[in-house]
Coordinates of C-alpha atoms and ligand atoms in Angstrom, one line a residue:
X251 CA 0.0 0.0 0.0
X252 CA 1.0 3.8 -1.1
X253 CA 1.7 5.7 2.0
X254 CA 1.7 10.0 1.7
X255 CA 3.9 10.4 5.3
X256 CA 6.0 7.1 5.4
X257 CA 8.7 5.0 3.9
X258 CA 8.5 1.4 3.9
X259 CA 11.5 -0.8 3.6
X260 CA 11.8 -4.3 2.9
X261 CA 15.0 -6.0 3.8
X262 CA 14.6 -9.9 4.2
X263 CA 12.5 -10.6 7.7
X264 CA 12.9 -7.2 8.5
X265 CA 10.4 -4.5 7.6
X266 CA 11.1 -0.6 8.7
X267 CA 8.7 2.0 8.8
X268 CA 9.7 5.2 8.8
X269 CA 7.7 8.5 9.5
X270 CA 8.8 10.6 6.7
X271 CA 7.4 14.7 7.1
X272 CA 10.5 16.1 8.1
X273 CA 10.0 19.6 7.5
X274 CA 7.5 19.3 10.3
X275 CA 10.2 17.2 12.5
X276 CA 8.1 13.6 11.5
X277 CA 5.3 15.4 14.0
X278 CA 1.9 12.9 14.0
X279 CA -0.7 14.2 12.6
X280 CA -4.3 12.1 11.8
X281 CA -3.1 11.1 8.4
X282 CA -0.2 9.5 9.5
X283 CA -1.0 7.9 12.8
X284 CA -3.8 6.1 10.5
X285 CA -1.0 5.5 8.3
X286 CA 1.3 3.7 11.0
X287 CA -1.8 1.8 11.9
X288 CA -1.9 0.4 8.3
X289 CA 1.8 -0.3 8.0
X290 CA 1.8 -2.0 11.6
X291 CA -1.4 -4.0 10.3
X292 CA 0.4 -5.4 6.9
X293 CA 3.7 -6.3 8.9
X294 CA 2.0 -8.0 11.2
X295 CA 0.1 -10.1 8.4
X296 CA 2.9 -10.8 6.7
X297 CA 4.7 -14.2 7.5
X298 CA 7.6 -13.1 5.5
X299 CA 8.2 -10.4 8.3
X300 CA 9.4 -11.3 11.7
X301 CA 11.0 -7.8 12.9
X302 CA 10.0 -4.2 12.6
X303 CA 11.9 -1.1 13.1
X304 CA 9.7 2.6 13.6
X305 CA 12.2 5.2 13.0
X306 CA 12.1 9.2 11.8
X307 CA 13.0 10.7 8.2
X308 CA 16.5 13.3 8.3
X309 CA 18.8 13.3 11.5
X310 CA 17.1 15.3 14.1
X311 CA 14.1 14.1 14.5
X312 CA 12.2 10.8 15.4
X313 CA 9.0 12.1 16.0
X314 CA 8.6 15.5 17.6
X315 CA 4.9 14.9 19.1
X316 CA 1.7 15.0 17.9
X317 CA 1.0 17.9 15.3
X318 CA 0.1 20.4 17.3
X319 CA -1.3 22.7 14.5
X320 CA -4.2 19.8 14.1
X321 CA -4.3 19.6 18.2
X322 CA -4.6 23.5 18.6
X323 CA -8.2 23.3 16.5
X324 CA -9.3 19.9 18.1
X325 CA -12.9 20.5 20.1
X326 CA -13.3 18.2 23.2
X327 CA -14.9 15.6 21.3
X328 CA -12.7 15.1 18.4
X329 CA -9.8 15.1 21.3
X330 CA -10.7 12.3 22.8
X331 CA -11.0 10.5 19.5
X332 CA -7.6 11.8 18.6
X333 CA -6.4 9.8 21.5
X334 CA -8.2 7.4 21.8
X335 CA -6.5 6.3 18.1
X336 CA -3.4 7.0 19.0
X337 CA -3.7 5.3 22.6
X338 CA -5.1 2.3 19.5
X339 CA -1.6 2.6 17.8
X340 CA 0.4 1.8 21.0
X341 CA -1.9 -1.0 21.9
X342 CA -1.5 -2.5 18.3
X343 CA 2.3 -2.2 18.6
X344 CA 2.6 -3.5 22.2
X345 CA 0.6 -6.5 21.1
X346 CA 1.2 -7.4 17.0
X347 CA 3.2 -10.5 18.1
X348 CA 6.3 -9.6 16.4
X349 CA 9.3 -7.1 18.2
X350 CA 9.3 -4.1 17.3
X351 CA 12.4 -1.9 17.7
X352 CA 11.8 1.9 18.4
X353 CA 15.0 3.3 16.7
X354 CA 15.3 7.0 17.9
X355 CA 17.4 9.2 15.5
X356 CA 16.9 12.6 17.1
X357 CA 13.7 14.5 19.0
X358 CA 11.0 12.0 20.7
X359 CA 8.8 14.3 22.0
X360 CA 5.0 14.1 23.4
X361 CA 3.8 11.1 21.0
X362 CA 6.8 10.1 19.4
X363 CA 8.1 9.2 22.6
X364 CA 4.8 7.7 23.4
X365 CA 5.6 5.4 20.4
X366 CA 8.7 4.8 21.1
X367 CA 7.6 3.5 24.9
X368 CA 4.8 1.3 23.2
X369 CA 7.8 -0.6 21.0
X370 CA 9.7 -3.5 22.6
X371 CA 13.1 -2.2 22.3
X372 CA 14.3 1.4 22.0
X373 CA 17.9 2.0 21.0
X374 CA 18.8 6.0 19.9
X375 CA 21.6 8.0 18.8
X376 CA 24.0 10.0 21.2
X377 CA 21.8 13.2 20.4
X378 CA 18.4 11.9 20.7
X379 CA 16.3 14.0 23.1
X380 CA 13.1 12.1 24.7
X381 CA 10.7 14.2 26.7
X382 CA 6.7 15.0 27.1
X383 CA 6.5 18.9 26.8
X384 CA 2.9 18.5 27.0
X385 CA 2.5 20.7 29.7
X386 CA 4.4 23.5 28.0
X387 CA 1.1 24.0 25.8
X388 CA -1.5 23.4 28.5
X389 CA -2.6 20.1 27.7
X390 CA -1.3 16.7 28.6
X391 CA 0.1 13.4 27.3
X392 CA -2.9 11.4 25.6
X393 CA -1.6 8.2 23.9
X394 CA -0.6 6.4 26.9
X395 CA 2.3 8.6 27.9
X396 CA 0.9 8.9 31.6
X397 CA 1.2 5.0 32.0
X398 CA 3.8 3.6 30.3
X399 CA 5.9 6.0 31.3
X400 CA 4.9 5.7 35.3
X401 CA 5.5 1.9 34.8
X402 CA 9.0 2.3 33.3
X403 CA 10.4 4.7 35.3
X404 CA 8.2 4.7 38.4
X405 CA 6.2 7.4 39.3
X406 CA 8.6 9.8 41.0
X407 CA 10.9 10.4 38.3
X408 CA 7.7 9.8 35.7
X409 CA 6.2 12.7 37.4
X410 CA 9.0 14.8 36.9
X411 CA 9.5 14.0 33.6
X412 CA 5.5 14.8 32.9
X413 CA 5.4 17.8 35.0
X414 CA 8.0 19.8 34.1
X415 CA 8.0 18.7 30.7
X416 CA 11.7 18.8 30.3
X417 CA 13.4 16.4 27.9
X418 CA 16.5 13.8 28.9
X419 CA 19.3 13.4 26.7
X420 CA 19.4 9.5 25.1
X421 CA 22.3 8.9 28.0
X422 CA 20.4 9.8 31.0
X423 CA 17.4 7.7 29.1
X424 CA 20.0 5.0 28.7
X425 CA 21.3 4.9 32.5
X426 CA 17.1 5.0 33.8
X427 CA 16.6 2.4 31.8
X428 CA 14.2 4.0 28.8
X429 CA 17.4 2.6 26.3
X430 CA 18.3 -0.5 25.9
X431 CA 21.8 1.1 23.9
X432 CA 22.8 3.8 22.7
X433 CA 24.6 4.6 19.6
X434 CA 26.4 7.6 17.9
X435 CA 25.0 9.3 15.1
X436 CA 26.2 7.7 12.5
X437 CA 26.3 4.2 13.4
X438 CA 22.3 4.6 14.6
X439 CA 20.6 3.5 10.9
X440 CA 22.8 0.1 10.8
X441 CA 22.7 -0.6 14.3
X442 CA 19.1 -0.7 14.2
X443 CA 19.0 -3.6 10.9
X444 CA 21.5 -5.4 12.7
X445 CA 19.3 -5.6 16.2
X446 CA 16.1 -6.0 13.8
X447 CA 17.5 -8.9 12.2
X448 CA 19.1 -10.8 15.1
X449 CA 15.1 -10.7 16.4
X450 CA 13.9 -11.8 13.2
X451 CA 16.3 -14.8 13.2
X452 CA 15.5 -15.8 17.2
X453 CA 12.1 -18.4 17.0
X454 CA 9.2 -16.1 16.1
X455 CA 6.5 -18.1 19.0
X456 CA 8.8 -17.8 21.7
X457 CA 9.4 -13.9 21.0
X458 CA 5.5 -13.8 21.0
X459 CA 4.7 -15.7 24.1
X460 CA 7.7 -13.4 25.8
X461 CA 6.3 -10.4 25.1
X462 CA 2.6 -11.4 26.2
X463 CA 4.5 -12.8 29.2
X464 CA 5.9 -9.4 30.0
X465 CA 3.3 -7.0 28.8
X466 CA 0.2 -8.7 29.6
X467 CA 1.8 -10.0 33.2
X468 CA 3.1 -6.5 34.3
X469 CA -0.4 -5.3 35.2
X470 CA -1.6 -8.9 36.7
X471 CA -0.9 -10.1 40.5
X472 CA 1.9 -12.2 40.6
X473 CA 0.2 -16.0 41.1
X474 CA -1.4 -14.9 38.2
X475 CA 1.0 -14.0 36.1
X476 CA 3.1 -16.7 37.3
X477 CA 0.5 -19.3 36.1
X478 CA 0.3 -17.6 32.8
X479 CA 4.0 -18.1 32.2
X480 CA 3.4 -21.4 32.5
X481 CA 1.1 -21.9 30.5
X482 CA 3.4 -19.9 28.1
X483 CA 5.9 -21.8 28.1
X484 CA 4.1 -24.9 28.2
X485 CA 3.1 -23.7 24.2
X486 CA 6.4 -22.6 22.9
X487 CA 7.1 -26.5 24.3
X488 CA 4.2 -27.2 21.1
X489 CA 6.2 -25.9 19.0
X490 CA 8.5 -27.5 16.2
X491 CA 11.3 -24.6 17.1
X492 CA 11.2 -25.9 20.7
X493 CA 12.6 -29.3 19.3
X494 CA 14.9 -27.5 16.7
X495 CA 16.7 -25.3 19.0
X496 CA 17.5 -27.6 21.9
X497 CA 18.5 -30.0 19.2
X498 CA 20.5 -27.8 17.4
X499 CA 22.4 -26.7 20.8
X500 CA 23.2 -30.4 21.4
X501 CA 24.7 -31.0 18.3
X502 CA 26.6 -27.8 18.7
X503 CA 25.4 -26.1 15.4
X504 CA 23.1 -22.9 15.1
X505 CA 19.0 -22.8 15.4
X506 CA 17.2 -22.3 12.0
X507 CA 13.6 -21.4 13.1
X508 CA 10.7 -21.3 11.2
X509 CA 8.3 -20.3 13.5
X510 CA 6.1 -23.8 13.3
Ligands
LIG875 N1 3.7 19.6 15.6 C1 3.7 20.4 14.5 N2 4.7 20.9 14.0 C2 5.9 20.7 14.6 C3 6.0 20.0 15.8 C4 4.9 19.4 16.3 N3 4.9 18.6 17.4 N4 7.3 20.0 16.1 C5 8.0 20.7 15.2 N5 7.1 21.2 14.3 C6 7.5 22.0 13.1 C7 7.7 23.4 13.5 O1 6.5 24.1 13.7 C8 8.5 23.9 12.3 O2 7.6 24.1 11.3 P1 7.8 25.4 10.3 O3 9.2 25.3 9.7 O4 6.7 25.3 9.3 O5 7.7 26.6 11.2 C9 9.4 22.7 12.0 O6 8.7 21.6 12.6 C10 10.8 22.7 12.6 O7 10.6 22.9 14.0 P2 11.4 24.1 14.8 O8 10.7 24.3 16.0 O9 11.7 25.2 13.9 O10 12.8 23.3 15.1 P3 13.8 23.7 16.3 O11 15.0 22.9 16.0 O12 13.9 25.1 16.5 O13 13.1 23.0 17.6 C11 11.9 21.3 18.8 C12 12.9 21.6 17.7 C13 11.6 19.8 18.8 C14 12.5 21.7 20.2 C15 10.6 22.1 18.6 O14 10.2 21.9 17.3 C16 9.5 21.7 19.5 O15 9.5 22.1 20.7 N6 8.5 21.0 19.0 C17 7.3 20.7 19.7 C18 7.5 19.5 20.6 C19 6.3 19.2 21.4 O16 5.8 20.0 22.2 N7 5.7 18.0 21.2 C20 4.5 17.6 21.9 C21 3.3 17.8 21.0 S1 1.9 17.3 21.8

């Protein structure tokens, strides 16, 4: 599918979707979080795809926020619409099955760090910024910034973060934990392929049982969650990868996983 605000890049299992309306710093606006939900929908339909990347067109932004020329017009109405399809987005990223890799190449701001927190792994470059200035024009987060965020960081330094709206450079992100790594400038692009591929090689109904383990079991009570783990694990023991990659580490050679 033809998309007017993104660029979408094949390479093997790896897909990479990148918001592409740099003159206006990647900022979401309607068109293009339907867009993402499109692009998110296809990849995750596509059996030939088994890792994504989200990233932001030129080298200063990844998203800087929603578009805050369509917000400043919004009536209360059409607001919570707006974020009630962007809070939509997250959830479809959070839970399409397959990783999804947040690579942040500049500003993440408001709703693009929003989508970065709804992605599975964020890696950025050494001058990415990652704030939610929200409060700077009077309103607040609204695609699920208030509770990811809260859950990552806990809610003192969440709190700060939200209510003073001040950004963190990538390496303070990196040392509370918001980064898995961080990378300079120019090695950010291939970084990201090589981390997008190593996922898309690991065996595609464990990643998905993980990552309903740990999203689904963050918000349960721990018997709970424990049980579901279990039973978790008991289905990636169903699976034909299960047998392949024990097998293959006994006879000392590498896993080729097909996701059966
Ligand atoms: N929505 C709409 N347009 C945005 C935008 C956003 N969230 N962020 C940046 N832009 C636009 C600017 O209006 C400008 O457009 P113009 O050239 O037509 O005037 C262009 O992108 C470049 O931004 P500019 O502000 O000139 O770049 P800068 O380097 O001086 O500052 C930022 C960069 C990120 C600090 C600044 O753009 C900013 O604060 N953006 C808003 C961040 C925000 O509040 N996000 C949360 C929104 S809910």
């Amino acid at each position: 599918m033809a998309h007017k605000n993104l660029i979408i890049e094949h390479r093997d299992a790896v897909v990479q979707i990148t918001v592409n309306r740099p003159d206006k710093l990647n900022a979401l606006n309607l068109d293009t979080l339907v867009e993402l939900g499109d692009a998110i929908e296809d990849a995750t339909a596509d059996d030939g795809v088994r890792a994504m990347i989200i990233t932001g067109s030129g080298d200063k932004a990844f998203v800087a926020g929603a578009d805050i020329a369509e917000i400043h017009d919004l009536t209360p109405l059409q607001a919570r619409d707006f974020s009630e399809l962007g809070q939509q987005l997250m959830r479809q990223i959070e839970h399409c099955g397959k990783p999804v890799l947040a690579a942040i190449n500049g500003f993440a701001l408001g709703g693009g760090m929003e989508l970065a927190l709804a992605c599975h792994v964020r890696i950025a470059s050494d001058n990415a910024r990652l704030g939610l200035p929200e409060i700077n024009l009077g309103i607040m987060p609204g695609f699920g910034g208030t509770q990811r965020l809260v859950r990552m960081l806990g809610r003192s330094r969440a709190l700060q973060m939200i209510l003073t709206g001040k950004p963190i450079d990538a390496a303070t992100a990196e040392r509370h934990g918001l980064l898995a790594h961080v990378f300079s400038a120019q090695e950010m692009a291939d970084q990201a392929w090589c981390l997008a591929q190593s996922l898309a090689a690991a065996a595609p109904i464990a990643l998905r049982n993980i990552m309903e383990a740990v999203q689904t079991g963050q918000d349960m009570a721990m018997e709970s969650a424990l049980s579901m783990e279990t039973q978790l694990f008991a289905l990636c023991c169903s699976a034909q990868d299960m047998r392949e990659g024990t097998r293959a580490f006994l006879d000392k050679r590498k896993p080729e996983f097909t996701g059966q």
